PDB file of N, CA and C in Angstrom:
ATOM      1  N   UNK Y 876       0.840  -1.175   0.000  1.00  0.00           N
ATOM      2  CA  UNK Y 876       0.000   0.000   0.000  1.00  0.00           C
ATOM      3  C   UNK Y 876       0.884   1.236   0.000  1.00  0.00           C
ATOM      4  N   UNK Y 877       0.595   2.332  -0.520  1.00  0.00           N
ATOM      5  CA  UNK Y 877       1.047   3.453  -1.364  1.00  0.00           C
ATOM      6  C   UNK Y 877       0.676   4.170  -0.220  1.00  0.00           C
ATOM      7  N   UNK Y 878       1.155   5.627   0.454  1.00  0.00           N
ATOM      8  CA  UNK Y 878       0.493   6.594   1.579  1.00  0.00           C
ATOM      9  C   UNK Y 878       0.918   7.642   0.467  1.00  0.00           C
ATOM     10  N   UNK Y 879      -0.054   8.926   0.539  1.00  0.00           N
ATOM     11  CA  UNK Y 879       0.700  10.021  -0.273  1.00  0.00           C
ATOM     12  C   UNK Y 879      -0.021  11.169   0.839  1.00  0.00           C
ATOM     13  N   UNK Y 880       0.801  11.800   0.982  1.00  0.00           N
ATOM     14  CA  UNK Y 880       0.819  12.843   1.947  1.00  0.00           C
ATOM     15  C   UNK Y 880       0.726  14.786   0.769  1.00  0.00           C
ATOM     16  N   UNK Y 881      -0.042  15.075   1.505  1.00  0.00           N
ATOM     17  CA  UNK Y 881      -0.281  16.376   1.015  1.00  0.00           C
ATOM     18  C   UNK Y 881      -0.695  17.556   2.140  1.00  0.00           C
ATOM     19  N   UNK Y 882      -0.152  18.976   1.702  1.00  0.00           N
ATOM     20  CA  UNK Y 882      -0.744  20.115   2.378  1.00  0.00           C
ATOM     21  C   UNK Y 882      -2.230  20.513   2.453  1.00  0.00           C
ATOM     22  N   UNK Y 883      -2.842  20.699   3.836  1.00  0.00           N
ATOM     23  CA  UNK Y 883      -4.224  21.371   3.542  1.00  0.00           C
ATOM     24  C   UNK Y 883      -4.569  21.997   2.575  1.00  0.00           C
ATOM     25  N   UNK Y 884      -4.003  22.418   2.437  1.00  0.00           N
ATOM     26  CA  UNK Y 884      -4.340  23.635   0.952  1.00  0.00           C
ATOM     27  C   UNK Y 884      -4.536  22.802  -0.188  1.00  0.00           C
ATOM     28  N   UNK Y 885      -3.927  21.882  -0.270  1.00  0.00           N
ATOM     29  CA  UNK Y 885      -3.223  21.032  -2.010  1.00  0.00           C
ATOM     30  C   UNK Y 885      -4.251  20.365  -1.946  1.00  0.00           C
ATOM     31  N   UNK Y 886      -5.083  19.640  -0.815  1.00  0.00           N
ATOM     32  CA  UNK Y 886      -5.870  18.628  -0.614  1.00  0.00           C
ATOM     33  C   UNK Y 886      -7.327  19.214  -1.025  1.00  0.00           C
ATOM     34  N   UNK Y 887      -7.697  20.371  -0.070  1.00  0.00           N
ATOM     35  CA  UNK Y 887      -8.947  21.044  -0.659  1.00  0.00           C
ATOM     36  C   UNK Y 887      -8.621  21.409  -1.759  1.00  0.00           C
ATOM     37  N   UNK Y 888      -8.099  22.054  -2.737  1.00  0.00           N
ATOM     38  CA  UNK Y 888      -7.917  22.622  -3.811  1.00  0.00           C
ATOM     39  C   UNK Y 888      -7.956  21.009  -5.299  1.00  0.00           C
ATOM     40  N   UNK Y 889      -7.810  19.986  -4.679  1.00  0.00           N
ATOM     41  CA  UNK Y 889      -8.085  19.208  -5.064  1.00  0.00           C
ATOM     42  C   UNK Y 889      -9.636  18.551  -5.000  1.00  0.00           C
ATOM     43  N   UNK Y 890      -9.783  18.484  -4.252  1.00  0.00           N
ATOM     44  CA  UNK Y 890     -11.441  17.708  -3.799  1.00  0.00           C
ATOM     45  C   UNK Y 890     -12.018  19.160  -4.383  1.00  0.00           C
ATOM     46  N   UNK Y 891     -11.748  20.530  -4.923  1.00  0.00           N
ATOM     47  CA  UNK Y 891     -12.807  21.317  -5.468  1.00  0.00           C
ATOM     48  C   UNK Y 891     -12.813  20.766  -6.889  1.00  0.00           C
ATOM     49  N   UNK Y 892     -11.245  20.526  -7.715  1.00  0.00           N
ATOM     50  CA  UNK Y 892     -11.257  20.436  -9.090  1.00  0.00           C
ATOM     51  C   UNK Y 892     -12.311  18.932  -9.057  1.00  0.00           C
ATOM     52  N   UNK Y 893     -12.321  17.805  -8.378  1.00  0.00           N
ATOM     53  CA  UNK Y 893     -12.451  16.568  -7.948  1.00  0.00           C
ATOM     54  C   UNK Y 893     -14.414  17.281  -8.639  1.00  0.00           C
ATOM     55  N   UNK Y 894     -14.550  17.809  -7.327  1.00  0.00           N
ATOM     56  CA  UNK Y 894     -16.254  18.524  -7.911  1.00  0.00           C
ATOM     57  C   UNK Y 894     -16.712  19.063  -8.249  1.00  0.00           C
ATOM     58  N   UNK Y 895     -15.518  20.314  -9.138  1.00  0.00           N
ATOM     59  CA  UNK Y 895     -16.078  20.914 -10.700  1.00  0.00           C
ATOM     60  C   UNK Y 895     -15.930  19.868 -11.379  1.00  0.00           C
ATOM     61  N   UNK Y 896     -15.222  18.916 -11.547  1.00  0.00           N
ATOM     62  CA  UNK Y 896     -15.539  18.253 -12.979  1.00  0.00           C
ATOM     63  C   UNK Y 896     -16.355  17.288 -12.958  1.00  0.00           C
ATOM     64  N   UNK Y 897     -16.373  16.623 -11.653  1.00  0.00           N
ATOM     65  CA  UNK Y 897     -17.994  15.802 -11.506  1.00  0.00           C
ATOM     66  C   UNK Y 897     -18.931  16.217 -11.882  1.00  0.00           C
ATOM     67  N   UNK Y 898     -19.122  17.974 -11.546  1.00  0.00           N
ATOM     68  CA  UNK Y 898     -20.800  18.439 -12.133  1.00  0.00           C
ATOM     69  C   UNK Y 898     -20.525  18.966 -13.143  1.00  0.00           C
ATOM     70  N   UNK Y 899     -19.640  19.275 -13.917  1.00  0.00           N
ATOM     71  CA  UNK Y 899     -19.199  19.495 -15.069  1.00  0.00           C
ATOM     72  C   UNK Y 899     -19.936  18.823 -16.263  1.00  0.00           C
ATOM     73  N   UNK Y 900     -19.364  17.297 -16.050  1.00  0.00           N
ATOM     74  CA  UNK Y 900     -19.503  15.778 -16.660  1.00  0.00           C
ATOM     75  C   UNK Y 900     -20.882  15.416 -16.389  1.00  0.00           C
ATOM     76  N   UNK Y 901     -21.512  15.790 -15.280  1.00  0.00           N
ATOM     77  CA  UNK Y 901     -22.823  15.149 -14.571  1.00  0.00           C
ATOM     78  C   UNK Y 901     -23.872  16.401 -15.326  1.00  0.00           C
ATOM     79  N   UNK Y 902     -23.187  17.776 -15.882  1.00  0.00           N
ATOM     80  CA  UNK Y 902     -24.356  18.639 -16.049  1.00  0.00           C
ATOM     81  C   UNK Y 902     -25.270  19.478 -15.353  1.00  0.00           C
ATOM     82  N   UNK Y 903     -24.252  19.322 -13.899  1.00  0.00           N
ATOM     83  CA  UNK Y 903     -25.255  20.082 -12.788  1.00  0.00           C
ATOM     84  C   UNK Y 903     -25.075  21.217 -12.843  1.00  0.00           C
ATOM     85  N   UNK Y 904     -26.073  22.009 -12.632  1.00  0.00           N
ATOM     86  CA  UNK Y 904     -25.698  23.431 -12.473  1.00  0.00           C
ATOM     87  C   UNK Y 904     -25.708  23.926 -11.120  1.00  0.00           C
ATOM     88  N   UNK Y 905     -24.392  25.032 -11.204  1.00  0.00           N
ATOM     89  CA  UNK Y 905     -24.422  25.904 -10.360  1.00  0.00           C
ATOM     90  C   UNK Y 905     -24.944  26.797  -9.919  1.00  0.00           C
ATOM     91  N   UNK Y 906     -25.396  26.637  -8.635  1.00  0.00           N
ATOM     92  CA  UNK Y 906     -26.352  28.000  -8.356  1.00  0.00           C
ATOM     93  C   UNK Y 906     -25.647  29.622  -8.690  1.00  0.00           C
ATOM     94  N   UNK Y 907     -26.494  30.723  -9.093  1.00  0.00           N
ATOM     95  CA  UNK Y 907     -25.701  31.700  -9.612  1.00  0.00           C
ATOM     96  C   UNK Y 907     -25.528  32.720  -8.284  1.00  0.00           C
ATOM     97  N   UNK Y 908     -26.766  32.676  -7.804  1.00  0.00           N
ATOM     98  CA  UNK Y 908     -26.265  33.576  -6.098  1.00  0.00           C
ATOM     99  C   UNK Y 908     -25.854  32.699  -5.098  1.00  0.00           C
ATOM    100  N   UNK Y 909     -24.778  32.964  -4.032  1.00  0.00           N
ATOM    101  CA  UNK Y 909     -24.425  31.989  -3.280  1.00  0.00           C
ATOM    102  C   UNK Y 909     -24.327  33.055  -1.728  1.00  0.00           C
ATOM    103  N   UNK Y 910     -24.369  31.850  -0.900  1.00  0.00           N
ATOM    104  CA  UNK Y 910     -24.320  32.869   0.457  1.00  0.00           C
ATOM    105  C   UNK Y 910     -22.929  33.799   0.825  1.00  0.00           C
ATOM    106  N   UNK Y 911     -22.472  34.452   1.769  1.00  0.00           N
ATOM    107  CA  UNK Y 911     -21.472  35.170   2.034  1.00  0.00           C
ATOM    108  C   UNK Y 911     -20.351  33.705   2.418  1.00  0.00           C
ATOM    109  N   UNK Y 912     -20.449  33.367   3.038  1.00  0.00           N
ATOM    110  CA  UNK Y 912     -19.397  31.690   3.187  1.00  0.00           C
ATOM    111  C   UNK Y 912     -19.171  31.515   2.270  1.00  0.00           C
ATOM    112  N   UNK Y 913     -20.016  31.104   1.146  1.00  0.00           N
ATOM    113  CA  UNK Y 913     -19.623  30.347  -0.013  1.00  0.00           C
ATOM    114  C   UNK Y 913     -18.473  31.461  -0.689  1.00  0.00           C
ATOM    115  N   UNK Y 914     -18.814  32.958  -0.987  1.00  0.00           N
ATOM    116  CA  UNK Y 914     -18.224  33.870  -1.455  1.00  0.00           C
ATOM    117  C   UNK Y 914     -17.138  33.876  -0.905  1.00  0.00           C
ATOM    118  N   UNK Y 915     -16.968  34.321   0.253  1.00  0.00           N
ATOM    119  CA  UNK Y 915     -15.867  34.438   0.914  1.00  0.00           C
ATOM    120  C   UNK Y 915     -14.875  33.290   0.661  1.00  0.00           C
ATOM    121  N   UNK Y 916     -15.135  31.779   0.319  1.00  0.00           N
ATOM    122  CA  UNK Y 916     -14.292  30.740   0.238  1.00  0.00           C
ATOM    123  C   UNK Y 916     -13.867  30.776  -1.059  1.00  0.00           C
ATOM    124  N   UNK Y 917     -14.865  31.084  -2.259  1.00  0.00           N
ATOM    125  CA  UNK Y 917     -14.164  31.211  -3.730  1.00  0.00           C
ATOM    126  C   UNK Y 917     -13.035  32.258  -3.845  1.00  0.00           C
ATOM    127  N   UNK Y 918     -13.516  33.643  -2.764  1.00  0.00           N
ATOM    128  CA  UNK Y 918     -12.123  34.681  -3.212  1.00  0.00           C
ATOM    129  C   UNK Y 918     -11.162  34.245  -2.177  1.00  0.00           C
ATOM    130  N   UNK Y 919     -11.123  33.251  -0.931  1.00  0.00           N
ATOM    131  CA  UNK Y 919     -10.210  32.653  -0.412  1.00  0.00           C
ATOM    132  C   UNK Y 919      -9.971  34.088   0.674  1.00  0.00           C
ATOM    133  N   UNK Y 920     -10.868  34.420   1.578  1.00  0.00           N
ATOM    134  CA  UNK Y 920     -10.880  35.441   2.244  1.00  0.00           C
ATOM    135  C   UNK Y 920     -11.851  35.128   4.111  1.00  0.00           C
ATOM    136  N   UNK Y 921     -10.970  35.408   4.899  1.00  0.00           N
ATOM    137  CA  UNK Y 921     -11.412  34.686   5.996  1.00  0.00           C
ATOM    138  C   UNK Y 921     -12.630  35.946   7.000  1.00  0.00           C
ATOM    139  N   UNK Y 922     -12.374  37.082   6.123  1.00  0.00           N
ATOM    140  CA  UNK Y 922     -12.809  38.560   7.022  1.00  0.00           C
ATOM    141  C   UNK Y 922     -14.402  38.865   6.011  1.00  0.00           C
ATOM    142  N   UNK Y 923     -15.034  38.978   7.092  1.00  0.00           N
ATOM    143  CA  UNK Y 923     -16.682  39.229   6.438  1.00  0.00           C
ATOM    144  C   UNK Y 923     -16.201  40.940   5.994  1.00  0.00           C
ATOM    145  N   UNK Y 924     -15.804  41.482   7.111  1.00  0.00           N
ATOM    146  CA  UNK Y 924     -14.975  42.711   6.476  1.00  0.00           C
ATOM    147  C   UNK Y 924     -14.993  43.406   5.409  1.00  0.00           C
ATOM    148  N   UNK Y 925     -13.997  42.354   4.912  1.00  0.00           N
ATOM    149  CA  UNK Y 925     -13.481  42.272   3.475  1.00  0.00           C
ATOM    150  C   UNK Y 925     -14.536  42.029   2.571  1.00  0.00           C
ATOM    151  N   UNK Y 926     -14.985  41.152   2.730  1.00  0.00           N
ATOM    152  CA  UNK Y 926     -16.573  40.754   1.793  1.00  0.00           C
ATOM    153  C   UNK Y 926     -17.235  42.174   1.449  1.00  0.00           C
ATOM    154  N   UNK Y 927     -16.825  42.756   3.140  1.00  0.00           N
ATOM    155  CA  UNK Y 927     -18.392  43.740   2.755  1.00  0.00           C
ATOM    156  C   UNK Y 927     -17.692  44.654   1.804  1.00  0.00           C
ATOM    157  N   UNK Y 928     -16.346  44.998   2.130  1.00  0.00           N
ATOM    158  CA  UNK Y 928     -15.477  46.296   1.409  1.00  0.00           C
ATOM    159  C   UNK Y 928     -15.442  45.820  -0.286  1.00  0.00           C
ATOM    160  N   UNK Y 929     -14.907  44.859  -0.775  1.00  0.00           N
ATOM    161  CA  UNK Y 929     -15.672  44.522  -2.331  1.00  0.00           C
ATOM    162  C   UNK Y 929     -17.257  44.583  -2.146  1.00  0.00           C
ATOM    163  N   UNK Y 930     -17.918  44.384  -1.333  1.00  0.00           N
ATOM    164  CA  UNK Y 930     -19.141  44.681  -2.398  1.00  0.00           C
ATOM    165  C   UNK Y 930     -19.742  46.466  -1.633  1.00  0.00           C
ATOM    166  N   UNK Y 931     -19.356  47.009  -0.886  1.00  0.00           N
ATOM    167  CA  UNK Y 931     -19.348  48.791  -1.283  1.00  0.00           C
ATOM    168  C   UNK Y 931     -19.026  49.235  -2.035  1.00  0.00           C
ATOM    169  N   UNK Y 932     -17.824  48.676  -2.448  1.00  0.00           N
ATOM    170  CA  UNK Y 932     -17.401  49.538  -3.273  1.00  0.00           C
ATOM    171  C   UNK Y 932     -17.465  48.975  -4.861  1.00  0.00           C
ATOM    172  N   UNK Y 933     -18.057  48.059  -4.481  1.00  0.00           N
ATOM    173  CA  UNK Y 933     -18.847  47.812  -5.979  1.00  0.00           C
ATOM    174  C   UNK Y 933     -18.172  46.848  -7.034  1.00  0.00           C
ATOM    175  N   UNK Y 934     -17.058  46.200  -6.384  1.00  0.00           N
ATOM    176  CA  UNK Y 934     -16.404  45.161  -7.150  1.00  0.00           C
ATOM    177  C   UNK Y 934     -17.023  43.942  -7.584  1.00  0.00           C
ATOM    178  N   UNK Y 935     -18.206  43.730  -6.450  1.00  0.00           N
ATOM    179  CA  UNK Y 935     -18.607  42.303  -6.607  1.00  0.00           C
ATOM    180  C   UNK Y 935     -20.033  42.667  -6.665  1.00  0.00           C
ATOM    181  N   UNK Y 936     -21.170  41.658  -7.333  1.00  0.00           N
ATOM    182  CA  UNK Y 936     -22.472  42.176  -7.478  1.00  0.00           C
ATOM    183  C   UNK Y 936     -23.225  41.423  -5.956  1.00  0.00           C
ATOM    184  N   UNK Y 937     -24.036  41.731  -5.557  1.00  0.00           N
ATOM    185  CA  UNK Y 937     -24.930  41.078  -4.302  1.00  0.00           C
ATOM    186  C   UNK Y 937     -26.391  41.293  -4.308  1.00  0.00           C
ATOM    187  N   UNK Y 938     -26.799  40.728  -4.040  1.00  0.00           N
ATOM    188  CA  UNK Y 938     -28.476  40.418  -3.483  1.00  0.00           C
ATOM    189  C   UNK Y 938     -29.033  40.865  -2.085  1.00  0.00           C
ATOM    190  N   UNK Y 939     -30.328  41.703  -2.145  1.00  0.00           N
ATOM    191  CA  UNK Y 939     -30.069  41.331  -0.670  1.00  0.00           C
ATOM    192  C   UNK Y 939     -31.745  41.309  -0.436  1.00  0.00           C
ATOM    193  N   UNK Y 940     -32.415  40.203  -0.688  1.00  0.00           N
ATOM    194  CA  UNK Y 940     -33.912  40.411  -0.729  1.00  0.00           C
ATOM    195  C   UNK Y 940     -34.623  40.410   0.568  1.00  0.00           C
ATOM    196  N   UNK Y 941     -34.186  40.300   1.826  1.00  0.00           N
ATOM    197  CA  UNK Y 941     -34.257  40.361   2.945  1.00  0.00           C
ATOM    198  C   UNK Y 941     -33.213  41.354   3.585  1.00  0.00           C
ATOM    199  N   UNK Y 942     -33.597  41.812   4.922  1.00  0.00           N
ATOM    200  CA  UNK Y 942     -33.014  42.654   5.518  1.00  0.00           C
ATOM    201  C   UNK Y 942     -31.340  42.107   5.927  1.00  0.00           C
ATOM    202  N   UNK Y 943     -31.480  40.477   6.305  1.00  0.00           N
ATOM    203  CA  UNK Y 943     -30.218  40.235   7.366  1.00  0.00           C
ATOM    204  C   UNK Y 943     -29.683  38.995   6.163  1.00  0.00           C
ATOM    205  N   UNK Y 944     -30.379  38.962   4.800  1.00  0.00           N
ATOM    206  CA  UNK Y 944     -29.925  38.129   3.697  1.00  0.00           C
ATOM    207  C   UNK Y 944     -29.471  38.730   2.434  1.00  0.00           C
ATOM    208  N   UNK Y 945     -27.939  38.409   2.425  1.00  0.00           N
ATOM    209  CA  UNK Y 945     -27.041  39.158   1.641  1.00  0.00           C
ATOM    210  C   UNK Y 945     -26.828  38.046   0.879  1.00  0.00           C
ATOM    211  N   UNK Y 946     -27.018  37.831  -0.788  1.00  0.00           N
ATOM    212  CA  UNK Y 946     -26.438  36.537  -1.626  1.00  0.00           C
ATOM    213  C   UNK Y 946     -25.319  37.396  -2.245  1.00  0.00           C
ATOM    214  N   UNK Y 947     -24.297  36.634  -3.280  1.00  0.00           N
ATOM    215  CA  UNK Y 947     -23.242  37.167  -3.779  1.00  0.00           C
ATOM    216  C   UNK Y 947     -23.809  36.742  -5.473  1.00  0.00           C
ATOM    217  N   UNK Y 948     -23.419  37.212  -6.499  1.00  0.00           N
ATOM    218  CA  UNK Y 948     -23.017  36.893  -7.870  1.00  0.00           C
ATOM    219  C   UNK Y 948     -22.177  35.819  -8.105  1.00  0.00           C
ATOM    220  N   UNK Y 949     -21.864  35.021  -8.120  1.00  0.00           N
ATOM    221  CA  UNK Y 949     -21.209  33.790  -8.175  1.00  0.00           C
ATOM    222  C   UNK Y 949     -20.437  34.431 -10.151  1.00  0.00           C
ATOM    223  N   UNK Y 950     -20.838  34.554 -10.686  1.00  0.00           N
ATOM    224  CA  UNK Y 950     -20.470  34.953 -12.022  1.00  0.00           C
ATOM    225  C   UNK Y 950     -19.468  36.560 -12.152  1.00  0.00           C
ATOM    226  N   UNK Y 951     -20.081  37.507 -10.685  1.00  0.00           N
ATOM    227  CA  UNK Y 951     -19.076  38.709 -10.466  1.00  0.00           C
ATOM    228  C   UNK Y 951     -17.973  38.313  -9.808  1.00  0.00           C
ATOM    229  N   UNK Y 952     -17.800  37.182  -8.776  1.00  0.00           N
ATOM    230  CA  UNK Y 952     -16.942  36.661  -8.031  1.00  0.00           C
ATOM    231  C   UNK Y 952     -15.835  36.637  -9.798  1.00  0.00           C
ATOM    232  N   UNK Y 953     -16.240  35.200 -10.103  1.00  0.00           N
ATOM    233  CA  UNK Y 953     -15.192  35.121 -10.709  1.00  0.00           C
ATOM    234  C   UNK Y 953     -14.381  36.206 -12.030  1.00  0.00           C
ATOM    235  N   UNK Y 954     -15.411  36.581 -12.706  1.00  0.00           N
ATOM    236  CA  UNK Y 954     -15.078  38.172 -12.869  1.00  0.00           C
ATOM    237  C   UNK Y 954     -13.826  39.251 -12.206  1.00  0.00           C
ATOM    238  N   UNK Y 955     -14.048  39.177 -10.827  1.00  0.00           N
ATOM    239  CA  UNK Y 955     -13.514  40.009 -10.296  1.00  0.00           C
ATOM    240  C   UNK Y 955     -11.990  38.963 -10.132  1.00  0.00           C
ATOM    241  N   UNK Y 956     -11.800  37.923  -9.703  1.00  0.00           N
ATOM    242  CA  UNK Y 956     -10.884  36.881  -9.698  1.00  0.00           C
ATOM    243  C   UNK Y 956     -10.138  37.143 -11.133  1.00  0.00           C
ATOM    244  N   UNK Y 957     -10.675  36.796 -12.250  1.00  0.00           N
ATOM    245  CA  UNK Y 957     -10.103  37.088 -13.366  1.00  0.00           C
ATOM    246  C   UNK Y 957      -9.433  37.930 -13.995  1.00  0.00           C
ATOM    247  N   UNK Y 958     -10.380  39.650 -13.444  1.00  0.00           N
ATOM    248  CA  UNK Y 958      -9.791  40.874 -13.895  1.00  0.00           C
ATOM    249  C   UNK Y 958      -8.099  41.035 -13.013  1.00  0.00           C
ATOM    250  N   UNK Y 959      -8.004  40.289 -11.809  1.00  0.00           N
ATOM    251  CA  UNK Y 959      -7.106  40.556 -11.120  1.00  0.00           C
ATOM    252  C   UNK Y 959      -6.296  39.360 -11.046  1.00  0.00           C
ATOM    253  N   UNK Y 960      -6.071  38.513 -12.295  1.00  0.00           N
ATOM    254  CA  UNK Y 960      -4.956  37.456 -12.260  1.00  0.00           C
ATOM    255  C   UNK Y 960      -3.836  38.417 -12.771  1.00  0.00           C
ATOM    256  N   UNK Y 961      -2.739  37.872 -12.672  1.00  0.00           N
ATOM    257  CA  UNK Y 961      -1.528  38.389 -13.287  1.00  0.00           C
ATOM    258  C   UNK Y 961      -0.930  37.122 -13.897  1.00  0.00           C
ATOM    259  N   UNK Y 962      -0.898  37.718 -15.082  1.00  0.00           N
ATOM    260  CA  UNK Y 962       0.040  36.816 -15.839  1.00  0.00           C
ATOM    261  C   UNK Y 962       1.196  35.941 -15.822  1.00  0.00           C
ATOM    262  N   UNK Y 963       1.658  34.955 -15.873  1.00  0.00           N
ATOM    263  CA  UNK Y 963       3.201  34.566 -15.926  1.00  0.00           C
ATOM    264  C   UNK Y 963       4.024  35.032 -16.770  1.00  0.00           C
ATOM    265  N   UNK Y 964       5.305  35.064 -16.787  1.00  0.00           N
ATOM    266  CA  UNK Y 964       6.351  35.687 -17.359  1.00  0.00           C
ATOM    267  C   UNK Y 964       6.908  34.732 -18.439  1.00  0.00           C
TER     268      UNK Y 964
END
């Protein structure tokens, strides 16, 4: 028997590609508004803070059809992820 050892990070970042391409292949769709958790885990950000400061200032799109219920854009998330990759050399 084989053991393969990996970093927290390497491991989740795996089990996500693991279940984009399951629902990928399977055809499931993604919900397009998602809660502040979910948001906060795609831009990899631990401060609600922060959440709130992208969406004041208008980086990220949000929902808020209730008073104490805030959804995110799941489609501005990555948007905003994208506009701010940097290239390799």
């Amino acid at each position: 028997m084989e053991v393969i050892c990996m970093q927290d990070a390497a491991f989740y970042d795996l089990i996500e590609q693991v279940v984009s391409r399951l629902k990928k292949e399977n055809n499931i769709i993604v919900d397009k508004w998602i809660s502040g958790d979910e948001a906060m885990h795609l831009l990899n950000i631990k401060s609600k803070t922060s959440l709130q400061n992208l969406r004041d200032e208008g980086k990220i799109r949000f929902s808020q059809p209730q008073k104490k219920i805030i959804l995110y854009d799941r489609d501005s998330i990555n948007r905003y992820l994208e506009n701010n990759a940097h290239n390799t050399f």
